[in-house]
CSV table of C-alpha atoms in Angstrom, one decimal:
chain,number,residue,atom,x,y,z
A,1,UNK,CA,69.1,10.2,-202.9
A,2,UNK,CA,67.8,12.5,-205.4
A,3,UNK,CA,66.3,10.6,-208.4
A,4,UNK,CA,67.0,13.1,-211.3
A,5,UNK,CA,68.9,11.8,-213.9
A,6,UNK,CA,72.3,11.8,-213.5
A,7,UNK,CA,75.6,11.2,-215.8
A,8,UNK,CA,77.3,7.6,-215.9
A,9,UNK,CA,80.5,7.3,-214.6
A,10,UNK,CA,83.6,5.6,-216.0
A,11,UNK,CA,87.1,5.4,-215.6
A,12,UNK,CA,90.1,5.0,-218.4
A,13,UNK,CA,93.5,4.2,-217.7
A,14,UNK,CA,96.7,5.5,-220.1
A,15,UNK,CA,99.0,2.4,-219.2
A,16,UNK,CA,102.3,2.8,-220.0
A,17,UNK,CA,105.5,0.9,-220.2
A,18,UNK,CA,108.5,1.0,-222.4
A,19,UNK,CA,107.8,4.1,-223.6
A,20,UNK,CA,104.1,2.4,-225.0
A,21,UNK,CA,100.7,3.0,-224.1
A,22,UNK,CA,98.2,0.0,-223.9
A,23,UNK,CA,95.2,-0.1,-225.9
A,24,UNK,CA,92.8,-2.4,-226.5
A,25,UNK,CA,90.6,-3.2,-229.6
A,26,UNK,CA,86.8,-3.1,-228.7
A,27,UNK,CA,85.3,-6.6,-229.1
A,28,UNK,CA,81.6,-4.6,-228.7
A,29,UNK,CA,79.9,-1.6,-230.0
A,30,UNK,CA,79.5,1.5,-229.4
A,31,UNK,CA,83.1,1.4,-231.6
A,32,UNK,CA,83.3,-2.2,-232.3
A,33,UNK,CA,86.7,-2.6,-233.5
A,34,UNK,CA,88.5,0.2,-232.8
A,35,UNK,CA,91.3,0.6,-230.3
A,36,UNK,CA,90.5,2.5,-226.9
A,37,UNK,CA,92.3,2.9,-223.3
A,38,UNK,CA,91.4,-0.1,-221.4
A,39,UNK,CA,88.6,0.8,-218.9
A,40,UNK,CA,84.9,1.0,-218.2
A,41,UNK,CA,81.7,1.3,-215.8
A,42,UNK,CA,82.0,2.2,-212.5
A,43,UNK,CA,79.9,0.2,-210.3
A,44,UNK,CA,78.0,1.1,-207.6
A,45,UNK,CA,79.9,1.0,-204.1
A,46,UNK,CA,83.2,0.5,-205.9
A,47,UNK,CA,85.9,3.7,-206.0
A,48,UNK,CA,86.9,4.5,-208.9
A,49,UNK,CA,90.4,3.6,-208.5
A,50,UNK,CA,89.2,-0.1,-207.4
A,51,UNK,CA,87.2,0.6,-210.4
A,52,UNK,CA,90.0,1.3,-213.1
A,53,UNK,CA,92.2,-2.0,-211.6
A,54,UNK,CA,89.4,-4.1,-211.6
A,55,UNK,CA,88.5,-3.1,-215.6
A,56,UNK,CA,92.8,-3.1,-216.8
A,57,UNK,CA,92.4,-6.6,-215.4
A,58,UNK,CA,89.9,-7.9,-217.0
A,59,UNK,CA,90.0,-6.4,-220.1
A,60,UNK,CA,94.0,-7.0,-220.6
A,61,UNK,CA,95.0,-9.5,-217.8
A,62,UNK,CA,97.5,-6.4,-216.3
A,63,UNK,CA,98.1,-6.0,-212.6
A,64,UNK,CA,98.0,-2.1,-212.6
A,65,UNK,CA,99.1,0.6,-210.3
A,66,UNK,CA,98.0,4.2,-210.6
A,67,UNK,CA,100.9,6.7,-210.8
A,68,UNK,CA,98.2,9.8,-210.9
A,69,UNK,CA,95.3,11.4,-212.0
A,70,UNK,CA,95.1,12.5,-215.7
A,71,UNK,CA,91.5,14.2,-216.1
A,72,UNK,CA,87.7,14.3,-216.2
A,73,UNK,CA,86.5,14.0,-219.2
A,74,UNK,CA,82.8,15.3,-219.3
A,75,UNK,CA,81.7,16.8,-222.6
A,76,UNK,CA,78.2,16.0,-223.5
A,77,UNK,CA,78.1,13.4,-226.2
A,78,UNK,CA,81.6,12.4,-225.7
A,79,UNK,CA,80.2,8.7,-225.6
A,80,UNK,CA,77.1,7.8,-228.2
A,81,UNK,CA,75.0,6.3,-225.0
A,82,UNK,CA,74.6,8.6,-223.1
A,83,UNK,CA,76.4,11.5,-220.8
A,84,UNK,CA,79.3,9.9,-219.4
A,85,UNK,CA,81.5,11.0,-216.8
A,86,UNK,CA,85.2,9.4,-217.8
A,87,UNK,CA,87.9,9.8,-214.5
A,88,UNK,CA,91.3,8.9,-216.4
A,89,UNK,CA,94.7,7.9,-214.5
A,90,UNK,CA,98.0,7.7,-215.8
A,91,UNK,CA,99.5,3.8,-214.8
A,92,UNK,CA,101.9,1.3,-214.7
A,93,UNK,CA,101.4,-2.5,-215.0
A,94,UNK,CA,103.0,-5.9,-214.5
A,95,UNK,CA,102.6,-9.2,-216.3
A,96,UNK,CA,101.9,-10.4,-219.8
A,97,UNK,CA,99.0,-8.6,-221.7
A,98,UNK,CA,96.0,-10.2,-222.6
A,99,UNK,CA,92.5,-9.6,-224.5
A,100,UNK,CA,89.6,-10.1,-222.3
A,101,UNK,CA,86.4,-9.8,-221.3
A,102,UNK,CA,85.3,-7.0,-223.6
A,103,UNK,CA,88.5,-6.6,-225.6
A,104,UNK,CA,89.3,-8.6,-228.4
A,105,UNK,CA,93.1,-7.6,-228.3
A,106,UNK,CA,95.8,-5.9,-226.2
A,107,UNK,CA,98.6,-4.6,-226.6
A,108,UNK,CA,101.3,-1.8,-226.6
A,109,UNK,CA,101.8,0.7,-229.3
A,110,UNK,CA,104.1,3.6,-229.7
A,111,UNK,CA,102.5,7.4,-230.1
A,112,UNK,CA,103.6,7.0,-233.6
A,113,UNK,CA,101.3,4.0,-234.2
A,114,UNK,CA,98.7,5.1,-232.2
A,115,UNK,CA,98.4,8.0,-234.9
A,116,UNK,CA,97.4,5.2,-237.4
A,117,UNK,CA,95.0,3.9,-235.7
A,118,UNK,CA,91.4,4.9,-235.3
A,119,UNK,CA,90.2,5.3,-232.0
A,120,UNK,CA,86.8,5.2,-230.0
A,121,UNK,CA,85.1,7.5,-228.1
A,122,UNK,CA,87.6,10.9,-227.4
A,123,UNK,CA,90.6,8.5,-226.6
A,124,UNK,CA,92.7,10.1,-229.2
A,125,UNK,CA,92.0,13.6,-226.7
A,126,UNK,CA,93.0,12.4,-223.8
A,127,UNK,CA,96.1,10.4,-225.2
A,128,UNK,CA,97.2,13.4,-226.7
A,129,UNK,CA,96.9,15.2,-223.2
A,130,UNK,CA,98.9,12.4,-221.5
A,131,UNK,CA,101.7,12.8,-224.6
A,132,UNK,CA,102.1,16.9,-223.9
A,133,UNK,CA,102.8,15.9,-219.9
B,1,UNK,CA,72.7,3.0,-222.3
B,2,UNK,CA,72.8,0.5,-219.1
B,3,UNK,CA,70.6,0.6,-217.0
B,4,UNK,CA,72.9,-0.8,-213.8
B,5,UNK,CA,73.1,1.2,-210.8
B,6,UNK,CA,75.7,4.0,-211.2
B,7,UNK,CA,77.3,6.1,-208.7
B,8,UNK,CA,76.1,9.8,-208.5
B,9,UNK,CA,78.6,12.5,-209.8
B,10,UNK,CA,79.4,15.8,-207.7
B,11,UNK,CA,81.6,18.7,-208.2
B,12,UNK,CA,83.2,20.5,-205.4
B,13,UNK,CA,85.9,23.5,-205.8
B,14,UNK,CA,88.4,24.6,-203.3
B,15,UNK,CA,87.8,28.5,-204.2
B,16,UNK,CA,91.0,30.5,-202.9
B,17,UNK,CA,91.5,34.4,-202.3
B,18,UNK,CA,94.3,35.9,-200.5
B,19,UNK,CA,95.6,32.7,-198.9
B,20,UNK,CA,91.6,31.9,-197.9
B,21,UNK,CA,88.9,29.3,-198.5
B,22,UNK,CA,85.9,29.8,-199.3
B,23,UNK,CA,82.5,27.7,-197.6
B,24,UNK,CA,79.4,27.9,-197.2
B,25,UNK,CA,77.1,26.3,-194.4
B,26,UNK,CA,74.5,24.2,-195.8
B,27,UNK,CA,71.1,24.9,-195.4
B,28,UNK,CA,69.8,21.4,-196.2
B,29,UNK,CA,70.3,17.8,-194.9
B,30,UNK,CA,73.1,15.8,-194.7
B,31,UNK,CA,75.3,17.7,-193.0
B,32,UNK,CA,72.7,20.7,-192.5
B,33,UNK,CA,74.3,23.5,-190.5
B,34,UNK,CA,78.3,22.1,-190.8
B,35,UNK,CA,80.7,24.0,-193.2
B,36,UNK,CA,81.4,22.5,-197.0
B,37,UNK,CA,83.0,23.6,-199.8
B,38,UNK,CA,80.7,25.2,-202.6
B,39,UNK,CA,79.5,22.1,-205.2
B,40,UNK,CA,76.7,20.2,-206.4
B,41,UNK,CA,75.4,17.5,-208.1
B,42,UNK,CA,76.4,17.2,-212.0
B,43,UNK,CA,73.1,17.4,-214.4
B,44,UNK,CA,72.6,15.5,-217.2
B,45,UNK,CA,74.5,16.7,-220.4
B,46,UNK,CA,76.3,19.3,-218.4
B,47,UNK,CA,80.3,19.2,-218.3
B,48,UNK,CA,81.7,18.8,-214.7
B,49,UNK,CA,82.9,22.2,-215.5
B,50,UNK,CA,80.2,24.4,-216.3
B,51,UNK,CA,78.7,21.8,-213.1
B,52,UNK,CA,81.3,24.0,-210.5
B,53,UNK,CA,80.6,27.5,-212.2
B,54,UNK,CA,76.9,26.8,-211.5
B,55,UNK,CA,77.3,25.5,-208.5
B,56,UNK,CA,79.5,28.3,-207.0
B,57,UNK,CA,77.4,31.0,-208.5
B,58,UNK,CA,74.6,29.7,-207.0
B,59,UNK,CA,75.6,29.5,-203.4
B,60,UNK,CA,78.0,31.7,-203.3
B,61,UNK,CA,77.3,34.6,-205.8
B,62,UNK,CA,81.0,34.6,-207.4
B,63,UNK,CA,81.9,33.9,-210.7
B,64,UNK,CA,84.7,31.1,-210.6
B,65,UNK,CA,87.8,30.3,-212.7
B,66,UNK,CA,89.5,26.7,-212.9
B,67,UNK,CA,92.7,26.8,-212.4
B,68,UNK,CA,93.3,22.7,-211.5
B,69,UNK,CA,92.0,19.7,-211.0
B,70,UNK,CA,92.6,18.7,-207.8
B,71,UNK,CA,91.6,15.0,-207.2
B,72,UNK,CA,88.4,12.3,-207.6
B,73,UNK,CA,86.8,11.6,-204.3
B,74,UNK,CA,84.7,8.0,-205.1
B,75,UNK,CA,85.1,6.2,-201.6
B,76,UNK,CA,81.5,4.3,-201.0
B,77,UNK,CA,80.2,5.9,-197.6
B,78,UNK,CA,81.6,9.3,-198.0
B,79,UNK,CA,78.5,10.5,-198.8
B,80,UNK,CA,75.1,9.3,-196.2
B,81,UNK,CA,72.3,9.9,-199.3
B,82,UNK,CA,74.1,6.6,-201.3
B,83,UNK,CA,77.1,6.5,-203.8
B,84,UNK,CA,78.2,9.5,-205.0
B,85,UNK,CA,81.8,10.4,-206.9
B,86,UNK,CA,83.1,13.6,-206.7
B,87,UNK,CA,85.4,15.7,-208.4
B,88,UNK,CA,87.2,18.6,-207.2
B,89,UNK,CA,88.6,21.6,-208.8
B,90,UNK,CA,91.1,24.4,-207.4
B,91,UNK,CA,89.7,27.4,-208.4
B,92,UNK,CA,89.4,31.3,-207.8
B,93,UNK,CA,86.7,33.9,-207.6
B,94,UNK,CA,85.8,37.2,-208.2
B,95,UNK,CA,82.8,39.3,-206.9
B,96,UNK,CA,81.4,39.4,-203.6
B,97,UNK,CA,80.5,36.5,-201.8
B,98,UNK,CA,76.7,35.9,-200.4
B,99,UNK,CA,74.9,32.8,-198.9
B,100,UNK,CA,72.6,31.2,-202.3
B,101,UNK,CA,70.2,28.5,-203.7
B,102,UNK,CA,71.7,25.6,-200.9
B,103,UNK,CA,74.2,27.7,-198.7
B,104,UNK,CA,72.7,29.6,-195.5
B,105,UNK,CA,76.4,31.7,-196.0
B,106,UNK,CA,79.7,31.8,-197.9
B,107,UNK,CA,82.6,33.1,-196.3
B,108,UNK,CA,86.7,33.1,-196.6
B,109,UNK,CA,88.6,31.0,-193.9
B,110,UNK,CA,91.9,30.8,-192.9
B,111,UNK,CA,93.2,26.8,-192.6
B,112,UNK,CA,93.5,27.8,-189.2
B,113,UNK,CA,89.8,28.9,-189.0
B,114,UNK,CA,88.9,25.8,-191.0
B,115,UNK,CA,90.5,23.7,-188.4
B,116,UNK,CA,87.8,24.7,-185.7
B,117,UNK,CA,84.7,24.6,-188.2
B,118,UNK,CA,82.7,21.4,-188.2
B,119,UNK,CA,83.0,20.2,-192.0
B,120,UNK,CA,80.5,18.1,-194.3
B,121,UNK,CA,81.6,15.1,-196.0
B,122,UNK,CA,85.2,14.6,-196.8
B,123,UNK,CA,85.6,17.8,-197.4
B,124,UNK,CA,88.3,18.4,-194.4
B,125,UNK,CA,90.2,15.3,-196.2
B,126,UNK,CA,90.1,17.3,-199.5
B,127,UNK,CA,91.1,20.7,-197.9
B,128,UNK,CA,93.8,18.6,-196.7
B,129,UNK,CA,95.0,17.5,-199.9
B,130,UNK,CA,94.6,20.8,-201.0
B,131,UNK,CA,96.7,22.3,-198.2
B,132,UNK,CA,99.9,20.5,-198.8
B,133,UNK,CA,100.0,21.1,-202.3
C-alpha cells in the first residue's frame, strides 16, 4: 500500500421520516453545538455502508436502512481537520431516537426549522441537495 | 485530525462512447496485465472530481466529463494492496484515446467484448451495475 498521504473518509446519513430529517447536535468540536447529519469515520476494514449503520446507531440509537446513495462530498477544506472524503446516503430508520456517543441530542426537524438552525461542516449543502430530489 | 487507520480513497469512471467502454490494461501490480477501468488514487486536498479527470487524462489521454455518480465501492478485500474505498463516476470523453502514466493501453469495448476480458478488481461488478442502469 502506497504511503502518501491520503484523504479521510466518512460517511453521513440524511434520515428521514414523517416528512423530517434527523439531526443531531455535536456534543464535540470541530462544531461543538451545532446540528449535523448523524455520521462519522470510516474505519478500516468496515464498508462504508456498515460504516453509516454502525455511526446512526450510536450517535441516535436508530436502526437504519439505506434507501440510496446521495453524494461525495470532497471539496478541500469542507471539514476544519483535514481533507475529508464524506460518502452520504439517503435513509430510513426504526425506533425511538436518542443522543449518543458523540451527540448530545437527536431529533427530527422539518426543512423549515432546519433553516434556523446553524449547521456544521457543509451539512446545510448536502441537505439542500437531498430537499431538490 | 486522527490519526486511526483510514481506508484509502479511489476514483474509477465508467467512460462511455457510442454504446462502448473504455479500459485500459494496467501496466503495474495488482492486477498487472488484466483490463480496469481508468482511476486512481485520490491526493490529498484534491476533490474526487478533479481525482477522475486526472486520472483519465493520464492513462488514457481524453479529457472527461461527469455526467453521474454511479455508486461507492468500500467492501474490505476488494482491493489486495489493503483498504481502499472507491467511488465511481459515469462519465464521457472526448479526444483520442492512448495508453498513459499507469495504463499499457486504453481502448473502447463492447459489454460483449468486456465479457471475455480478464478484469481488475471489482471492476466487472461495477460494469455490471453500470450495465443495467
Amino acid at each position: 500500500m502506497t504511503e502518501k498521504k491520503s484523504p479521510m473518509v466518512t460517511v453521513d446519513a440524511v434520515i428521514e421520516r414523517d416528512g423530517k430529517i434527523l439531526l443531531i447536535k455535536r456534543k464535540n468540536e470541530p462544531f461543538k453545538g451545532d446540528f449535523a447529519l448523524p455520521g462519522g469515520f470510516v474505519e478500516y476494514n468496515e464498508s462504508a455502508e456498515d460504516a453509516i449503520k454502525r455511526e446512526a446507531e450510536e450517535e441516535t440509537g436508530l436502526d437504519i436502512t439505506i434507501k440510496a446513495l446521495l453524494g461525495v462530498y470532497s471539496k478541500p477544506g469542507r471539514d476544519p481537520r483535514g481533507h475529508v472524503v464524506s460518502i452520504c446516503y439517503v435513509a430510513t430508520a426504526i425506533g425511538e431516537e436518542r443522543g449518543g456517543s458523540d451527540a448530545a441530542d437527536a431529533a427530527f426537524f422539518t426543512l423549515v426549522e432546519i433553516k434556523k438552525l446553524k449547521l456544521a461542516f457543509d451539512h446545510r449543502d448536502i441537505i439542500n441537495e437531498f430537499a431538490v430530489l
